[in-house]
Coordinates of C-alpha atoms and ligand atoms in Angstrom, one line a residue:
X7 CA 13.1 14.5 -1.3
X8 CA 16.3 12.8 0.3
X9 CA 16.2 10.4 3.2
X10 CA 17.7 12.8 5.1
X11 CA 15.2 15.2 4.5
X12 CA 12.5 13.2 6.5
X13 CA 13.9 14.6 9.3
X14 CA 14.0 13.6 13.2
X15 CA 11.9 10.4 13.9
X16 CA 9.3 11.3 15.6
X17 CA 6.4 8.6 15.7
X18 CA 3.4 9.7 14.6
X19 CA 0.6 7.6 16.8
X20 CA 2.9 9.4 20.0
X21 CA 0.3 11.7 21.8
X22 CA -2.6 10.4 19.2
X23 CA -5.7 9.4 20.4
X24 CA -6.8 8.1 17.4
X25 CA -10.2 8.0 15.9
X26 CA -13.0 5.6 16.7
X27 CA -14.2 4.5 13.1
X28 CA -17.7 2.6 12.5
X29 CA -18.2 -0.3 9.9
X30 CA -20.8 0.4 7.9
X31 CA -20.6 -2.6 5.5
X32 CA -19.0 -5.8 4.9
X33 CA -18.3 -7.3 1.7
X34 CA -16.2 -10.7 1.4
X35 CA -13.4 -11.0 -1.2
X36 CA -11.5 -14.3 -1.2
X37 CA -10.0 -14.9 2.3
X38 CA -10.8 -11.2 3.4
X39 CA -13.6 -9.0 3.6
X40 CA -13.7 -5.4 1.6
X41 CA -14.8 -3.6 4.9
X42 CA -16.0 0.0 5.0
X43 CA -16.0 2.3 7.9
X44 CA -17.2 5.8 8.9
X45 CA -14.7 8.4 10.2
X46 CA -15.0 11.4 12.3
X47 CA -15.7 14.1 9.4
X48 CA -13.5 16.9 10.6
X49 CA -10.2 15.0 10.1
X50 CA -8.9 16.4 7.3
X51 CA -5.9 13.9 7.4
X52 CA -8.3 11.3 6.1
X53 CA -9.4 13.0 2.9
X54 CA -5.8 13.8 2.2
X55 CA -4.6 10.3 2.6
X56 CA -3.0 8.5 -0.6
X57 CA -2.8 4.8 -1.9
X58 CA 0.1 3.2 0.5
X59 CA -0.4 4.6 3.5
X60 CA -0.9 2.3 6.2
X61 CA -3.8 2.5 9.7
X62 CA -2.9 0.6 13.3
X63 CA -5.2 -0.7 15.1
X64 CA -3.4 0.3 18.9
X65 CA -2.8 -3.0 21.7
X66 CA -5.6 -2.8 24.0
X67 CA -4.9 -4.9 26.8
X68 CA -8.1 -4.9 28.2
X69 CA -9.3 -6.6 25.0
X70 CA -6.6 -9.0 25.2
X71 CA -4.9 -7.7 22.3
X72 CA -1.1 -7.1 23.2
X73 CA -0.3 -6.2 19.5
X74 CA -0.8 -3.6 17.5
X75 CA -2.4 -4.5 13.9
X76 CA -1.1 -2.8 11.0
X77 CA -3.6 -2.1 7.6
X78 CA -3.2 -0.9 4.2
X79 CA -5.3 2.1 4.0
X80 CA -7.7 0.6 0.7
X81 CA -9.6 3.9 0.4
X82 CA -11.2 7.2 0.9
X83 CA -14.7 8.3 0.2
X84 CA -15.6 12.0 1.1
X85 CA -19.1 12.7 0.5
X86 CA -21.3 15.3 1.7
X87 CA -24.3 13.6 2.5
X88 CA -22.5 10.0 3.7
X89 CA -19.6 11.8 5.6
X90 CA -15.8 10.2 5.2
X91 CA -16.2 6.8 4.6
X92 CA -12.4 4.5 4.4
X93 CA -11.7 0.8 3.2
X94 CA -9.7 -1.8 4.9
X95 CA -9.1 -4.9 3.5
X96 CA -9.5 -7.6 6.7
X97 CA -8.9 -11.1 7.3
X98 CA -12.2 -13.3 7.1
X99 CA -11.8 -15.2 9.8
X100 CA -11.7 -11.7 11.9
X101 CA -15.6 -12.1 11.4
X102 CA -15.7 -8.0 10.5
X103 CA -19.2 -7.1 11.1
X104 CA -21.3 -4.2 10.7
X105 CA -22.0 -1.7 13.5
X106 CA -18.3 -3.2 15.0
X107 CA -16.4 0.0 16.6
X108 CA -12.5 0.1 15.7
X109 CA -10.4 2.3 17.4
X110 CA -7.7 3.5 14.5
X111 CA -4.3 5.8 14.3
X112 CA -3.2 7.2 11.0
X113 CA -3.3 7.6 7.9
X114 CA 0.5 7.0 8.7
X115 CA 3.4 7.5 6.3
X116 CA 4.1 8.4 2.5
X117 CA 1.7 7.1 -0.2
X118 CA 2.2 6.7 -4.0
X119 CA 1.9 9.8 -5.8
X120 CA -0.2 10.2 -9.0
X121 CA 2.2 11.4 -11.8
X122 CA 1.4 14.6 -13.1
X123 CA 0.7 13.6 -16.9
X124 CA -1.3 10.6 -18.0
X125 CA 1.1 7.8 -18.4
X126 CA 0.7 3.8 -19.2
X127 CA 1.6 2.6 -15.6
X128 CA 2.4 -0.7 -14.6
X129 CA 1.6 -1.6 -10.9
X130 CA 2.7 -5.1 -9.1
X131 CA 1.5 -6.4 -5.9
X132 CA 1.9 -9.5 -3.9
X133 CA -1.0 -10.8 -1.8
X134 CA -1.5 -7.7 -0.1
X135 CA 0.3 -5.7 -1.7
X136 CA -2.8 -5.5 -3.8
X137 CA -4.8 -3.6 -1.2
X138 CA -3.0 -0.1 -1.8
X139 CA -3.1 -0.9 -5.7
X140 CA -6.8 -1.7 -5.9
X141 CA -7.0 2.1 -4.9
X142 CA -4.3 3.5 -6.9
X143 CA -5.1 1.6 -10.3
X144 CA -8.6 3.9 -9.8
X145 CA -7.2 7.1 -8.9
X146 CA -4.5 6.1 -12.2
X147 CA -7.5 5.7 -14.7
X148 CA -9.4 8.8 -13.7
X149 CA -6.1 10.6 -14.6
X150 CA -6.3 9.3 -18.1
X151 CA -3.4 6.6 -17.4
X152 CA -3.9 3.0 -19.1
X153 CA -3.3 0.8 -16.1
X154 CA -1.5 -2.7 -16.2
X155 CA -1.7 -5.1 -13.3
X156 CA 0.4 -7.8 -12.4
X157 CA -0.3 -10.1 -9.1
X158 CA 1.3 -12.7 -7.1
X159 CA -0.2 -14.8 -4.8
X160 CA 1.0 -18.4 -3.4
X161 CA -3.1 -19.7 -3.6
X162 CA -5.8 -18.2 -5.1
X163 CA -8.0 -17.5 -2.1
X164 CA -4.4 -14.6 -1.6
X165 CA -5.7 -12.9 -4.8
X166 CA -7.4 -9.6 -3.1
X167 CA -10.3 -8.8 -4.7
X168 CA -9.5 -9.3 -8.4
X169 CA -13.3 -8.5 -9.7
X170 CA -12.5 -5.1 -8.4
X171 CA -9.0 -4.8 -10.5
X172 CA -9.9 -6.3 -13.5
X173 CA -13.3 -3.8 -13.6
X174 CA -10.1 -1.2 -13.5
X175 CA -6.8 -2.3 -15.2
X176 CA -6.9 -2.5 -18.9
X177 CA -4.9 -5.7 -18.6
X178 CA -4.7 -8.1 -15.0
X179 CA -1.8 -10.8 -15.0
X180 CA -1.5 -13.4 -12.0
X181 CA 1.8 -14.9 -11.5
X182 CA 3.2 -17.0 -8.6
X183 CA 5.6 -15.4 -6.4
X184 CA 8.8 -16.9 -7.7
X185 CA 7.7 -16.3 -10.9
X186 CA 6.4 -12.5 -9.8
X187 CA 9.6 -10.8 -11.2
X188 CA 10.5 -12.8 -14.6
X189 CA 6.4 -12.0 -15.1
X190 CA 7.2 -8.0 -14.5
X191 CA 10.7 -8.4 -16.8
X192 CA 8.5 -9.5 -19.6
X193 CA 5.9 -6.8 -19.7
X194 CA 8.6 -4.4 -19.1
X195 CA 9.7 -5.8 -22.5
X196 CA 6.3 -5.8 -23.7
X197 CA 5.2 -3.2 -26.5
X198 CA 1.7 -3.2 -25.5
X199 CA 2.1 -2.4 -21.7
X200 CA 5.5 -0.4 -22.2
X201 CA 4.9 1.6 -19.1
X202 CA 6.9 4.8 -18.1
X203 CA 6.0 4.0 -14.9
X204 CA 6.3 1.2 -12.2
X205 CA 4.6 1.0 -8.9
X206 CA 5.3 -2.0 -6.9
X207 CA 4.6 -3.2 -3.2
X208 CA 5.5 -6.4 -2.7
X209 CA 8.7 -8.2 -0.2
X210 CA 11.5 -6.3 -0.6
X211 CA 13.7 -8.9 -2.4
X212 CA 11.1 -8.7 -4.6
X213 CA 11.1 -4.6 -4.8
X214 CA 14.6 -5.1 -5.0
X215 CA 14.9 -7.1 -8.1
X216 CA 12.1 -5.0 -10.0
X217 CA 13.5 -1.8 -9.2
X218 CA 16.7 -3.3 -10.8
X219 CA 14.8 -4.6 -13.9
X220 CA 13.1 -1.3 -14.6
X221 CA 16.0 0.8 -14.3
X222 CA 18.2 -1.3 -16.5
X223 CA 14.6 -0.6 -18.9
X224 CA 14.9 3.3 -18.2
X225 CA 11.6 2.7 -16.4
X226 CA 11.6 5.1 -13.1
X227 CA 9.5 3.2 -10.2
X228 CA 7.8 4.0 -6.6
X229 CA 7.6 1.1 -4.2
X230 CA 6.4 0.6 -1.5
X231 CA 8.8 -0.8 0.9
X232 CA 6.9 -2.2 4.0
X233 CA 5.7 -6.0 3.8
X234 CA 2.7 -5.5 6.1
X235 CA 2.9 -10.4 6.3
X236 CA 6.6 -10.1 7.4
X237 CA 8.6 -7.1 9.5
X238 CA 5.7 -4.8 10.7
X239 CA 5.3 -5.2 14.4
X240 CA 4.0 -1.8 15.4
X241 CA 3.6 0.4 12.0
X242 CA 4.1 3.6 13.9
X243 CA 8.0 3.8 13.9
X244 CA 8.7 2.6 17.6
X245 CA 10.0 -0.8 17.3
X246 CA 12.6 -0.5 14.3
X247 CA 11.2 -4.3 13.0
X248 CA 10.8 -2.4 9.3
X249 CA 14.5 -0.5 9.1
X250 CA 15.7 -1.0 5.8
X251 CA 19.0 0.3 4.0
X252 CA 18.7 2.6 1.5
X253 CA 21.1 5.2 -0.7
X254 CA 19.2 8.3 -1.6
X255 CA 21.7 9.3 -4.8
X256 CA 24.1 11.4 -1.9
X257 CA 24.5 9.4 1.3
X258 CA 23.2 5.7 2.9
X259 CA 21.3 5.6 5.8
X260 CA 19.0 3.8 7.1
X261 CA 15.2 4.1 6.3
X262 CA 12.7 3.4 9.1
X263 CA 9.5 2.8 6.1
X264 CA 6.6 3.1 8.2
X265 CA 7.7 6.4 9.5
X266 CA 9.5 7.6 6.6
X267 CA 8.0 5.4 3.8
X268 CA 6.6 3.5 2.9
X269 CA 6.7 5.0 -0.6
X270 CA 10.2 5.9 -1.8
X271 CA 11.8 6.0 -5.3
X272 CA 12.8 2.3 -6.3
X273 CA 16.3 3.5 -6.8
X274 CA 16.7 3.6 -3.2
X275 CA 16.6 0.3 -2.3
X276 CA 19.3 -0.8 -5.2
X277 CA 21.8 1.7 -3.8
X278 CA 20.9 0.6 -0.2
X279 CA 21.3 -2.9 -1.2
X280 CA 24.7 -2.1 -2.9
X281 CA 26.1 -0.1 -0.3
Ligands
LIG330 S1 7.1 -1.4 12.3 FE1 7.9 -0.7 14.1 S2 9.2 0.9 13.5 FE2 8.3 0.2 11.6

């Protein structure tokens, strides 16, 4: 895969009408609830959809919202009897409640692929960041991978869900942010975690500087490259708010990461940064 070969940008939510999904149950986690919604069972995208994908919630002006709102995808359930069931991680103080009607587009974008052998992983998140890693960190351990967590947050009440990670990871290690990337050089260095892998979705400074570290390690690493508290305005590749510069090993361009992301190799965004 190249940047080039993502092809012509065509957003994806254009001519979409989008699903109308139903929560079905609320659970609170810190400053968010762990919220679970039915989806129409004949989309196929949704059973298909991967840890790092993100869902909009379209403006509806009638409501009074003029923006979109952008969401880590935080799960998929298919189940015969229960239908497709998803997670979104939402802020508390949206008062999420069950029986509430949301009106979604997506699963949008590139999510992190499993590798194909088992592998010790290591998997880095800030605030959340943590949403798309709560799901991967499962899908990691049913592979056979032993699964290592780090997590930045600037309070506690940020830490998403960490009952949930730590039931999952073999190890969990919380770090401040500006201490988020000497945390990740040191269990890089670590022989106990030594992963072969890195997965990281954090700021991109921060992806920056740990796509550096693990490649000066050897360490190949999958990032992904959107920070959902900063740039996203509309998460389906009409506004240009998330373009980022990237080098794909044969030419720069620039990468728009909700279209065209918002996993790509962590090499990418040293080169970009270089170039
Ligand atoms: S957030 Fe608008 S183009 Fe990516």
């Amino acid at each position: 895969m190249s940047a080039h070969e993502h092809g012509v940008r065509t957003p994806p939510g254009a001519g979409r009408a989008g699903v109308t999904a139903v929560v079905t149950a609320v659970r609170p986690a810190g400053s968010h609830d762990v919220v679970n919604l039915v989806v129409p069972e004949d989309d196929a995208r949704w059973s298909a959809a991967r840890p790092g994908q993100i869902v909009v919630r379209p403006i509806d002006p009638a409501a009074g919202r003029l923006l979109p709102e952008v969401f880590w995808l935080g799960g998929v359930t298919v189940d015969e009897i229960h239908g497709t069931s998803i997670e979104l991680v939402l802020p508390l103080e949206r008062e999420t409640s069950v029986g509430e009607r949301l009106r979604l587009l997506g699963p949008f974008g590139r999510g992190f692929a499993p590798p194909s052998q088992p592998v010790d992983a290591l998997l880095v998140a800030h605030e959340g960041g943590a949403v798309p890693m709560r799901w991967l960190v499962e899908i990691l351990r049913a592979r056979g991978c032993a699964v290592h967590v780090i997590l930045s947050a600037s309070d506690a009440q940020h830490q998403m869900d960490l009952a949930h990670l730590r039931r999952h990871a073999r190890t969990v290690i919380l770090a401040l942010p500006e201490d988020l990337t000497a945390t990740v050089d040191r269990a890089l260095d670590d022989p106990v975690i030594d992963p072969a892998v890195v997965y990281a979705a954090a700021p991109v400074p921060a992806l920056r500087q740990i796509a550096s570290s693990a490649a000066a390690r050897g360490r190949s690493t999958r990032v992904a490259a959107l920070d959902l508290a900063a740039g996203v305005v509309c998460g389906t590749g009409l506004c240009g708010a998330c373009d980022l510069d990237v080098h794909d090993g044969r030419s720069a361009s620039v990468l728009r990461p909700c279209l065209e992301g918002p996993v790509v190799p962590g090499e990418w965004l040293l080169r970009g940064e270089a170039g």
